[in-house]
Every structure is written in structure tokens, then in C-alpha cells.
mmCIF file of C-alpha atoms and ligand atoms in Angstrom:
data_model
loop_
_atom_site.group_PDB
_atom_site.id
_atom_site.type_symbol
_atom_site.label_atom_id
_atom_site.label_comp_id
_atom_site.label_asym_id
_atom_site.label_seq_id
_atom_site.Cartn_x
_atom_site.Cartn_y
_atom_site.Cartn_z
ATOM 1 C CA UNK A 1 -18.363 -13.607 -8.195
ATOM 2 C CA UNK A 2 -17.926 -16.222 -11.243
ATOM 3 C CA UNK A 3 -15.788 -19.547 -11.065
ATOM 4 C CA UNK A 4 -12.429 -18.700 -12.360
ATOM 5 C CA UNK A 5 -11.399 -20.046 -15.536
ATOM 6 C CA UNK A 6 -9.835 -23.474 -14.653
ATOM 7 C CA UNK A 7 -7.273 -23.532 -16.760
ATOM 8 C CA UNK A 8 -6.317 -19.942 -15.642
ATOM 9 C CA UNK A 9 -6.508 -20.749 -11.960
ATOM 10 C CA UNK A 10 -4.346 -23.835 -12.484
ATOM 11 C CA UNK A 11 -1.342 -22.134 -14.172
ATOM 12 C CA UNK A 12 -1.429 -19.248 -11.461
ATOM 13 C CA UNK A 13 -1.448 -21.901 -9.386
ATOM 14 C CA UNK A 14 1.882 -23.519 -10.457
ATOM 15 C CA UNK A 15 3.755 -20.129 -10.719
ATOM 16 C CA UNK A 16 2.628 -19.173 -7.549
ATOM 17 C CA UNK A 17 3.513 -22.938 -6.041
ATOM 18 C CA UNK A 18 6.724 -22.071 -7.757
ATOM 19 C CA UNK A 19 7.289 -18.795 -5.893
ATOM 20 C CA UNK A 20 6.665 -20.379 -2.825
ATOM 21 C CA UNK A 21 9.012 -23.078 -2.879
ATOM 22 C CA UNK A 22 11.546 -20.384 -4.162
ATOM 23 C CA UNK A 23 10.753 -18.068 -1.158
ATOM 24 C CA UNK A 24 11.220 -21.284 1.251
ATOM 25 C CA UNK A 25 13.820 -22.196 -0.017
ATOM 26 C CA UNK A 26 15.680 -18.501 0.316
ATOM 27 C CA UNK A 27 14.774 -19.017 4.009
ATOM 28 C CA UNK A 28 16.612 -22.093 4.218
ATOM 29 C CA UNK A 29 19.331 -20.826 2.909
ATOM 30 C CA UNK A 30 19.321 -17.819 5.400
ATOM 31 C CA UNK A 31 17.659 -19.779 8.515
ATOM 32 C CA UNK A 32 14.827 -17.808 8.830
ATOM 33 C CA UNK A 33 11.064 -19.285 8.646
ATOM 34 C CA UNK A 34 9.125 -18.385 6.050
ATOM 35 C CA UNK A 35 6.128 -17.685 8.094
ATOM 36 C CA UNK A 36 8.253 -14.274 8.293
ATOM 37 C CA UNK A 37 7.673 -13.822 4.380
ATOM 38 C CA UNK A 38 4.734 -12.028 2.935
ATOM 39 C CA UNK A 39 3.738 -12.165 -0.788
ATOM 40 C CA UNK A 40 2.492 -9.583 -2.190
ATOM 41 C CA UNK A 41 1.673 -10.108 -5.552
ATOM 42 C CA UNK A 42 1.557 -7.336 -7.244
ATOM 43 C CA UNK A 43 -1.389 -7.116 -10.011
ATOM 44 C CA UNK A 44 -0.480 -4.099 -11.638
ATOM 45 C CA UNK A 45 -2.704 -3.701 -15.690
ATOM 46 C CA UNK A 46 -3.688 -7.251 -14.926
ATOM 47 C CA UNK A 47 -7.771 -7.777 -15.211
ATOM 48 C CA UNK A 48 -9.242 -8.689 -11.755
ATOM 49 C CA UNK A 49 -10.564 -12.318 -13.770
ATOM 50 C CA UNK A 50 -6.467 -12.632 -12.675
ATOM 51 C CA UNK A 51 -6.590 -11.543 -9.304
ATOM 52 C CA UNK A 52 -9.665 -14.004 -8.656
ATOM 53 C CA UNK A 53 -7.915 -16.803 -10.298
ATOM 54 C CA UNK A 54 -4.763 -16.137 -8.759
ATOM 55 C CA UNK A 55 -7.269 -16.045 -4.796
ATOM 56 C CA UNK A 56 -8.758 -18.707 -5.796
ATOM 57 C CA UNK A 57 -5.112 -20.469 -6.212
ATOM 58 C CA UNK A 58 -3.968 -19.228 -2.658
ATOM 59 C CA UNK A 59 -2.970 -15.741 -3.062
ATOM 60 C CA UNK A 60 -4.125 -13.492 -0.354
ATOM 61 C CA UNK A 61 -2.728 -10.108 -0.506
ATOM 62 C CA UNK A 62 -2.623 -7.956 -3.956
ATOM 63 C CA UNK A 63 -0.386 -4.876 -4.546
ATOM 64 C CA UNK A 64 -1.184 -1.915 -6.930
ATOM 65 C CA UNK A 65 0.727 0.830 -7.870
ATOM 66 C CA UNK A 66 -2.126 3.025 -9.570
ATOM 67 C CA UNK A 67 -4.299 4.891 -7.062
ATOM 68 C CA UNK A 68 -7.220 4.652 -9.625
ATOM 69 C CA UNK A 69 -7.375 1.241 -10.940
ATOM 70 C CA UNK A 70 -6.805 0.078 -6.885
ATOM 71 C CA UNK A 71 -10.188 2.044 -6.586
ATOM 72 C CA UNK A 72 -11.486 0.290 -8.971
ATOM 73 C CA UNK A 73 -10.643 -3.062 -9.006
ATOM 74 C CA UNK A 74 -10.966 -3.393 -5.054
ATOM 75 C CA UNK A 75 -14.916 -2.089 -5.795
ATOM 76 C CA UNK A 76 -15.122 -4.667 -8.677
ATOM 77 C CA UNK A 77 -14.321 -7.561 -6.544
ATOM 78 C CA UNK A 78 -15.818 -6.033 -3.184
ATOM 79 C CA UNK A 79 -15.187 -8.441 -0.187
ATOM 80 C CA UNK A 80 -16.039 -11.691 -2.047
ATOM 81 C CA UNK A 81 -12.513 -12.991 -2.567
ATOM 82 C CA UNK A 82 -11.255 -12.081 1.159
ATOM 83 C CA UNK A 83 -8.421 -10.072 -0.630
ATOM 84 C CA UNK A 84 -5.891 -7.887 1.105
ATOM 85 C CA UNK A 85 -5.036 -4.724 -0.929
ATOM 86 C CA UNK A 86 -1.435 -2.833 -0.613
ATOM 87 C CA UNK A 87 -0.557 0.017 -2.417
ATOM 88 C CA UNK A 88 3.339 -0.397 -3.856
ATOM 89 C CA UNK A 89 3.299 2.139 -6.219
ATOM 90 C CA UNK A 90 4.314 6.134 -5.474
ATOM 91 C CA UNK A 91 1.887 7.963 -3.517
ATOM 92 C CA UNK A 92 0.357 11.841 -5.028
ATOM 93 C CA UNK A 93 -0.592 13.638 -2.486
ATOM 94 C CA UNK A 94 -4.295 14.415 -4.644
ATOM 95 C CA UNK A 95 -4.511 10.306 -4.847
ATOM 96 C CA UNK A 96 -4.614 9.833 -1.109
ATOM 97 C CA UNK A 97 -8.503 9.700 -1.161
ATOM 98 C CA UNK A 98 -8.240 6.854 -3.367
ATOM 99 C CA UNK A 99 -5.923 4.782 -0.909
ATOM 100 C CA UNK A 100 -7.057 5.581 2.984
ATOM 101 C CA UNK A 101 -8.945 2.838 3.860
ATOM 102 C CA UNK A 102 -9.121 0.865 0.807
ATOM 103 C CA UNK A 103 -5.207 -0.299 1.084
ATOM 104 C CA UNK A 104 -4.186 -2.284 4.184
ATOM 105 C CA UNK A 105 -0.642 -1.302 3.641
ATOM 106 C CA UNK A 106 0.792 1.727 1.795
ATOM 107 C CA UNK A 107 4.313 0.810 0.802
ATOM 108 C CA UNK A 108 6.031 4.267 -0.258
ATOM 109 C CA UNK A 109 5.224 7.211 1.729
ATOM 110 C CA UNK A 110 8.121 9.626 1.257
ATOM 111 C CA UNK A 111 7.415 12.740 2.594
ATOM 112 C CA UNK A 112 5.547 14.999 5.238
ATOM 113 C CA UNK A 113 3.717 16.265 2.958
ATOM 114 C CA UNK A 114 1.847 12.704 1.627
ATOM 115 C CA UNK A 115 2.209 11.612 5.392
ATOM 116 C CA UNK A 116 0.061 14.591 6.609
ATOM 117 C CA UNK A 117 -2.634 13.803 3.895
ATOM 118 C CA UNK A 118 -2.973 10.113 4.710
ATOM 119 C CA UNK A 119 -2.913 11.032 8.216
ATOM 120 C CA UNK A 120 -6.180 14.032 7.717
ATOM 121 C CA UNK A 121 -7.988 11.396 5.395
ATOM 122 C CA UNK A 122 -7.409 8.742 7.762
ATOM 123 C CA UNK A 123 -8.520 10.431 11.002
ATOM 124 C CA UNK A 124 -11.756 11.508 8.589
ATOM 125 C CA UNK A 125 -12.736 7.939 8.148
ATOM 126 C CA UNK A 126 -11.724 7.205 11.862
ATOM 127 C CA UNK A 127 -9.195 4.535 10.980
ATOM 128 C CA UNK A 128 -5.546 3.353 11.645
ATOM 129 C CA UNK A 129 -3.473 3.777 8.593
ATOM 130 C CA UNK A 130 -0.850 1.633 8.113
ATOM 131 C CA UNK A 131 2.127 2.753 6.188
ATOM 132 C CA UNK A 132 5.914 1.910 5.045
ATOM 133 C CA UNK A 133 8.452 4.494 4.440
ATOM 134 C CA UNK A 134 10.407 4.295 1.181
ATOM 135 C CA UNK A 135 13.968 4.707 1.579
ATOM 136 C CA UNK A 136 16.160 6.179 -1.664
ATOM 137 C CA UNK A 137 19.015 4.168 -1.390
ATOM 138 C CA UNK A 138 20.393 5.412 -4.781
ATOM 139 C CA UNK A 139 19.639 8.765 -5.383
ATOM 140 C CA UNK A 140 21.574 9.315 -8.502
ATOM 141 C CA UNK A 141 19.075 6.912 -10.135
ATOM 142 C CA UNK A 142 15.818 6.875 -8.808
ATOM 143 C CA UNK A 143 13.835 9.896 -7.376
ATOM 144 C CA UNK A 144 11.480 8.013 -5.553
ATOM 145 C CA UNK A 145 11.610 7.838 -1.325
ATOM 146 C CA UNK A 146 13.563 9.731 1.076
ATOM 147 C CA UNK A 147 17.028 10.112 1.103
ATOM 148 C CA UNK A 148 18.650 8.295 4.584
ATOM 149 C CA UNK A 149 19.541 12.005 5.165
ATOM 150 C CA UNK A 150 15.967 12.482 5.451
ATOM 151 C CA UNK A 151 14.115 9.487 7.461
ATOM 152 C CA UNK A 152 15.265 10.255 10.855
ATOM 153 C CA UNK A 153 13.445 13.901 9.973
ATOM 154 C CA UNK A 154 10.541 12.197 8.384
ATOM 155 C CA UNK A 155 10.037 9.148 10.889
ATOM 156 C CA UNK A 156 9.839 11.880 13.708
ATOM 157 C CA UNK A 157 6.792 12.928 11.975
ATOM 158 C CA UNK A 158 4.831 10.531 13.187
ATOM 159 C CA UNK A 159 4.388 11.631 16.707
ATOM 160 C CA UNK A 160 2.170 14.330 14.981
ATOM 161 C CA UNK A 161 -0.265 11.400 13.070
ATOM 162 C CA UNK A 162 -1.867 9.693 15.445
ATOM 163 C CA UNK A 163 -3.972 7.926 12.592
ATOM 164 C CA UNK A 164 -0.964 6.455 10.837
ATOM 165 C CA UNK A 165 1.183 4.083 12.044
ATOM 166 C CA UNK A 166 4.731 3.427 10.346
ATOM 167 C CA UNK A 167 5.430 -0.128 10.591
ATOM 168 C CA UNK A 168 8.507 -0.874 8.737
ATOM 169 C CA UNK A 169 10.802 0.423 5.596
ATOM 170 C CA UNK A 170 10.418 -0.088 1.785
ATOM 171 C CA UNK A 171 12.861 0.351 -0.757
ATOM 172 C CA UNK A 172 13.218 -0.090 -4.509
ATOM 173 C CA UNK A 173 16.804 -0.779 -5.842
ATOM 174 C CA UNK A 174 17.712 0.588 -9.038
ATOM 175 C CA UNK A 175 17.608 -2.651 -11.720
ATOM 176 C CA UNK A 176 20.456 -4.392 -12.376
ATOM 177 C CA UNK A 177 19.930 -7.822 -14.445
ATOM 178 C CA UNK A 178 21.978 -9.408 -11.709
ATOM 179 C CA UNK A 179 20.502 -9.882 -7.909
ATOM 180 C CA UNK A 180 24.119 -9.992 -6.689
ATOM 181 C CA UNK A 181 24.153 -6.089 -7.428
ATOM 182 C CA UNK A 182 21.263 -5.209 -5.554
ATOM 183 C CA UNK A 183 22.027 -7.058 -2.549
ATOM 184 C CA UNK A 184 23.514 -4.352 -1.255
ATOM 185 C CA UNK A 185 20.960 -2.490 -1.130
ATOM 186 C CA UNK A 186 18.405 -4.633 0.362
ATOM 187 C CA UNK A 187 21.316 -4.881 2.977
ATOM 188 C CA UNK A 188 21.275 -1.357 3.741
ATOM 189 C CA UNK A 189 18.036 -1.073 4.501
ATOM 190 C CA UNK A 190 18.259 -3.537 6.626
ATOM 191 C CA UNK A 191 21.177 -2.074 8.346
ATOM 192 C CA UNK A 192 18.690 1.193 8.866
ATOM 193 C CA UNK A 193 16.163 -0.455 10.202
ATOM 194 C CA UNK A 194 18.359 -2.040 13.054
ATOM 195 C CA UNK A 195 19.854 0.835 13.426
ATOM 196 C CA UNK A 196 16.295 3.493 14.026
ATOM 197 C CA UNK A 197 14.654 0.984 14.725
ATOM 198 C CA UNK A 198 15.706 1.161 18.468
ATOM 199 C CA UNK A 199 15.744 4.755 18.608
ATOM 200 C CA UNK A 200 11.799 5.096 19.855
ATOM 201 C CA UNK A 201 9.942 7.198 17.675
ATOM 202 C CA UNK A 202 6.102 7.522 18.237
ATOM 203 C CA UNK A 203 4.060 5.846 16.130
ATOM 204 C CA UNK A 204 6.887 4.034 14.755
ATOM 205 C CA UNK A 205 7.860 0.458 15.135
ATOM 206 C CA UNK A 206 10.164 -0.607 12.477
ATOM 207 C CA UNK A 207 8.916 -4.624 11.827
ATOM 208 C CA UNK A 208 8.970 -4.784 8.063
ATOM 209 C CA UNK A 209 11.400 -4.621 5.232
ATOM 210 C CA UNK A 210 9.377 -4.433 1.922
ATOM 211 C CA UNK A 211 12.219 -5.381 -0.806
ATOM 212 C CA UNK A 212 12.617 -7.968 -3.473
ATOM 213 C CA UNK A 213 10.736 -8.501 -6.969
ATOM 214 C CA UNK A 214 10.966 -11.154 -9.490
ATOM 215 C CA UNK A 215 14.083 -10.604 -10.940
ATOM 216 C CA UNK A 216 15.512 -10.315 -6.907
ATOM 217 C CA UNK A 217 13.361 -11.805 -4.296
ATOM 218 C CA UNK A 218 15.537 -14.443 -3.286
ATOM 219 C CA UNK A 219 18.519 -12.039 -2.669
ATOM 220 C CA UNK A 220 16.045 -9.996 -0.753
ATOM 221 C CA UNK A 221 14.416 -12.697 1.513
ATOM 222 C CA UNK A 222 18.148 -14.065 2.137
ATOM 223 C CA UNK A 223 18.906 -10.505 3.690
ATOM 224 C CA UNK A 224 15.934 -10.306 5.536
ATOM 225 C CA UNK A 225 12.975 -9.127 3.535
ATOM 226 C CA UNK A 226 9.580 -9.558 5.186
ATOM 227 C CA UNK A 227 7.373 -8.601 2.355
ATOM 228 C CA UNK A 228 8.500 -9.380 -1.205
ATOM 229 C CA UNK A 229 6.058 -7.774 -3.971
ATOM 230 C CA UNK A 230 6.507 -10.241 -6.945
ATOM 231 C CA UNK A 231 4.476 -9.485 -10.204
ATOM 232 C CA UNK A 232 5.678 -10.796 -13.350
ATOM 233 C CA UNK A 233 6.682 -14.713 -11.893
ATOM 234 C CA UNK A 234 3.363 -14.626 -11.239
ATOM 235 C CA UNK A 235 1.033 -13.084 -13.285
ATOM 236 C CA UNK A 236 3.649 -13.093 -16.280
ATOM 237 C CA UNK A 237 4.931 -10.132 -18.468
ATOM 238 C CA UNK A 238 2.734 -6.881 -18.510
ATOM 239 C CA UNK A 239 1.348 -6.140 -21.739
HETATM 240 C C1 LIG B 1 5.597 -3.519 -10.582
HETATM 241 C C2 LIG B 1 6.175 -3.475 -9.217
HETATM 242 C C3 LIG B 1 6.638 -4.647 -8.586
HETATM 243 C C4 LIG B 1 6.639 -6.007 -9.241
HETATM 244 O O1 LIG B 1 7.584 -6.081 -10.270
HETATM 245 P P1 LIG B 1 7.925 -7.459 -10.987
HETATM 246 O O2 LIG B 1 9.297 -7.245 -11.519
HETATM 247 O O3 LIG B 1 6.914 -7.667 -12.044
HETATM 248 O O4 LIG B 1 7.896 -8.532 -9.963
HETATM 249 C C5 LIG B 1 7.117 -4.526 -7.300
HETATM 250 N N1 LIG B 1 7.151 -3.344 -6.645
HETATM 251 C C6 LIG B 1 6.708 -2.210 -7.208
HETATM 252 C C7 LIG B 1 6.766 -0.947 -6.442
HETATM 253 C C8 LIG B 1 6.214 -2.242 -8.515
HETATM 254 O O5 LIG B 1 5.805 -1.097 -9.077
#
């Protein structure tokens, strides 16, 4: 692996000191610690000369949402940068392969069907698949996730995958210019999780709430995000 361009690593640097501070200072707000706050930075049609610049400045875990280029980028830098890969991005069931194993987190499994493939490819390779489960909050806009009609169904589904584990809930409000409109979402799904969350399904233990991007994270970590997937205040506009 190559030195990262200085100048590079030193503006990631300051956008990502940035995000930090604005993350902290969320948690102030809210009372939490920010210990309780993943980044995922999410490095979506950005070259990996990026993601190693962007390591190199502190960043530990990288989200794609393109099954291929997380193939590919994870084998271009290899192990080298100690990076942690999660998938954000909607799963195809015929892009599994491409994710088992290589992802530490999947964000948006939203049906039985995806679930079932994650959980054959996973028991193939003999691992423990970590995954989220994306909520549709607002199905008029967005197709993406499971309806809350649907999650209690799908979450039961687990006791059948002994490879995957569900470890939390993920959701992706429709965009609004102004955080104050998706709060409520991010509040709803933290409203589900407290609610199944005690309800004891196999396989299931509701931790994480995956919610909040640039234009939002604050809004998200104030209502109890534990993974915010911030792209653009870091990496800048995608081209
Ligand atoms: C692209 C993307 C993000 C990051 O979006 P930004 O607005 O650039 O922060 C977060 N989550 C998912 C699922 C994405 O696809």
C-alpha cells in the first residue's frame, strides 16, 4: 500500500475531525456518550486512494452500497489498511455471494427471501453473518425495507438461520432538506426497536439503530442512532 497523498489525507482529516465533533456534540445534547456512535463512512464511486487517505486520517469502518465495487475495492486494499467493510446499500438476492463474508455488517436485509441466501452462503463459508433489518417507515415513498406490518413476520425468521445473526434495525427516511422532518422517523424506529426488542426472537437481539446521513445525522444521533453512515461531509459530493 502507497503513502496517501498528504494533502488528501489532511483535508479528510479535517472533515472527518469535523464530523466528529458534530457527532459529540449531538450526544451532548441528548446525554448519551459517543462511544455509543459508529461512523460509517460511506465510500460509495469514491476511488479507494480515498478510502486509504480517509484510514490513514482515522476512519475505520467503510460502507458500500454496490455489491460489485465492495468486491472489488475490499480485494484492492486487502487487509493492509485494517478496514471494516459494511454493506448500506439494497441487497439482490444474486449479489449475496459478493457480500457474505466480505461485509462485517449488512445494513438492509428486507426479506426472507435475501435472509435465506445470506444465511445458505454464510453457513457455506462457515461464518456468522451479521445483519440489520431495514424498516420502510414511509411506504408511499420509498420501496426499500419491510413494512412494520412485516418485521415481526420477518424477525421470526431468524430462528431458521442459525448463520445470521440480526443485531439491530436500519432505516432510510425519505429526504426532506430539513432534519426536523425526518426526526420522526428516526424516532419510530426507535420506538420499534424498544418495543420487539424485548419480545425474544432467536437469533435476534435488537442493539443497533442504523439512521442518520449528512444532511441528518445529528437529528439521528439525538434520537438514539448507534451507527450513522455519513458520505458526502466526508468524502464530498459524488461525481
Ligand atoms: C449514499 C448513502 C449514504 C450516505 O449519504 P450522504 O448523504 O452522502 O451522507 C448513507 N446510507 C445509504 C444507504 C446510502 O446509500
Amino acid at each position: 500500500m502507497g503513502e496517501p497523498d498528504a494533502a488528501l489525507r489532511d483535508e479528510l482529516k479535517s472533515r472527518l475531525d469535523d464530523v466528529f465533533r458534530r457527532i459529540r456534540e449531538a450526544c451532548e445534547r441528548a446525554g448519551r456518550d459517543p462511544e455509543d456512535v459508529q461512523l460509517v463512512a460511506v465510500s460509495k464511486t469514491h476511488p479507494v486512494e480515498m478510502i486509504r487517505a480517509a484510514a490513514d486520517a482515522g476512519c475505520r469502518v467503510f460502507g458500500e452500497n454496490y455489491a460489485q465495487e465492495l468486491r472489488d475495492k475490499s480485494r484492492e486494499l486487502g487487509d493492509a489498511a485494517s478496514i471494516e467493510w459494511h454493506f448500506v446499500g439494497s441487497i439482490q438476492r444474486n449479489k449475496v455471494k459478493y457480500l457474505v463474508g466480505t461485509a462485517a455488517l449488512l445494513h438492509a436485509v428486507d426479506s426472507e427471501k435475501v435472509l435465506m441466501e445470506v444465511e445458505k452462503r454464510a453457513a457455506r463459508q462457515e461464518l456468522d453473518q451479521q445483519v440489520l433489518v431495514e424498516v420502510n417507515l414511509a411506504s408511499e415513498v420509498s420501496k426499500a425495507g419491510i413494512d412494520e406490518e412485516g418485521l415481526n413476520a420477518l424477525l421470526m425468521k431468524f430462528g431458521s438461520t442459525p448463520h445470521v445473526r440480526c443485531v439491530g434495525l436500519m432505516t432510510m427516511p425519505p429526504f426532506w432538506d430539513d432534519p426536523e422532518r425526518v426526526r420522526p422517523y428516526f424516532r419510530r424506529l426507535r420506538a420499534l426497536r424498544d418495543e420487539l426488542g424485548g419480545k425474544g426472537y432467536p437469533n435476534v437481539e435488537l442493539i443497533h439503530l442504523s439512521m442518520g446521513m449528512t444532511g441528518d445525522f445529528e437529528a439521528a444521533v439525538e434520537e438514539g442512532a448507534t451507527i450513522v453512515r455519513v458520505g458526502t461531509a466526508i468524502f464530498g459530493p459524488r461525481g
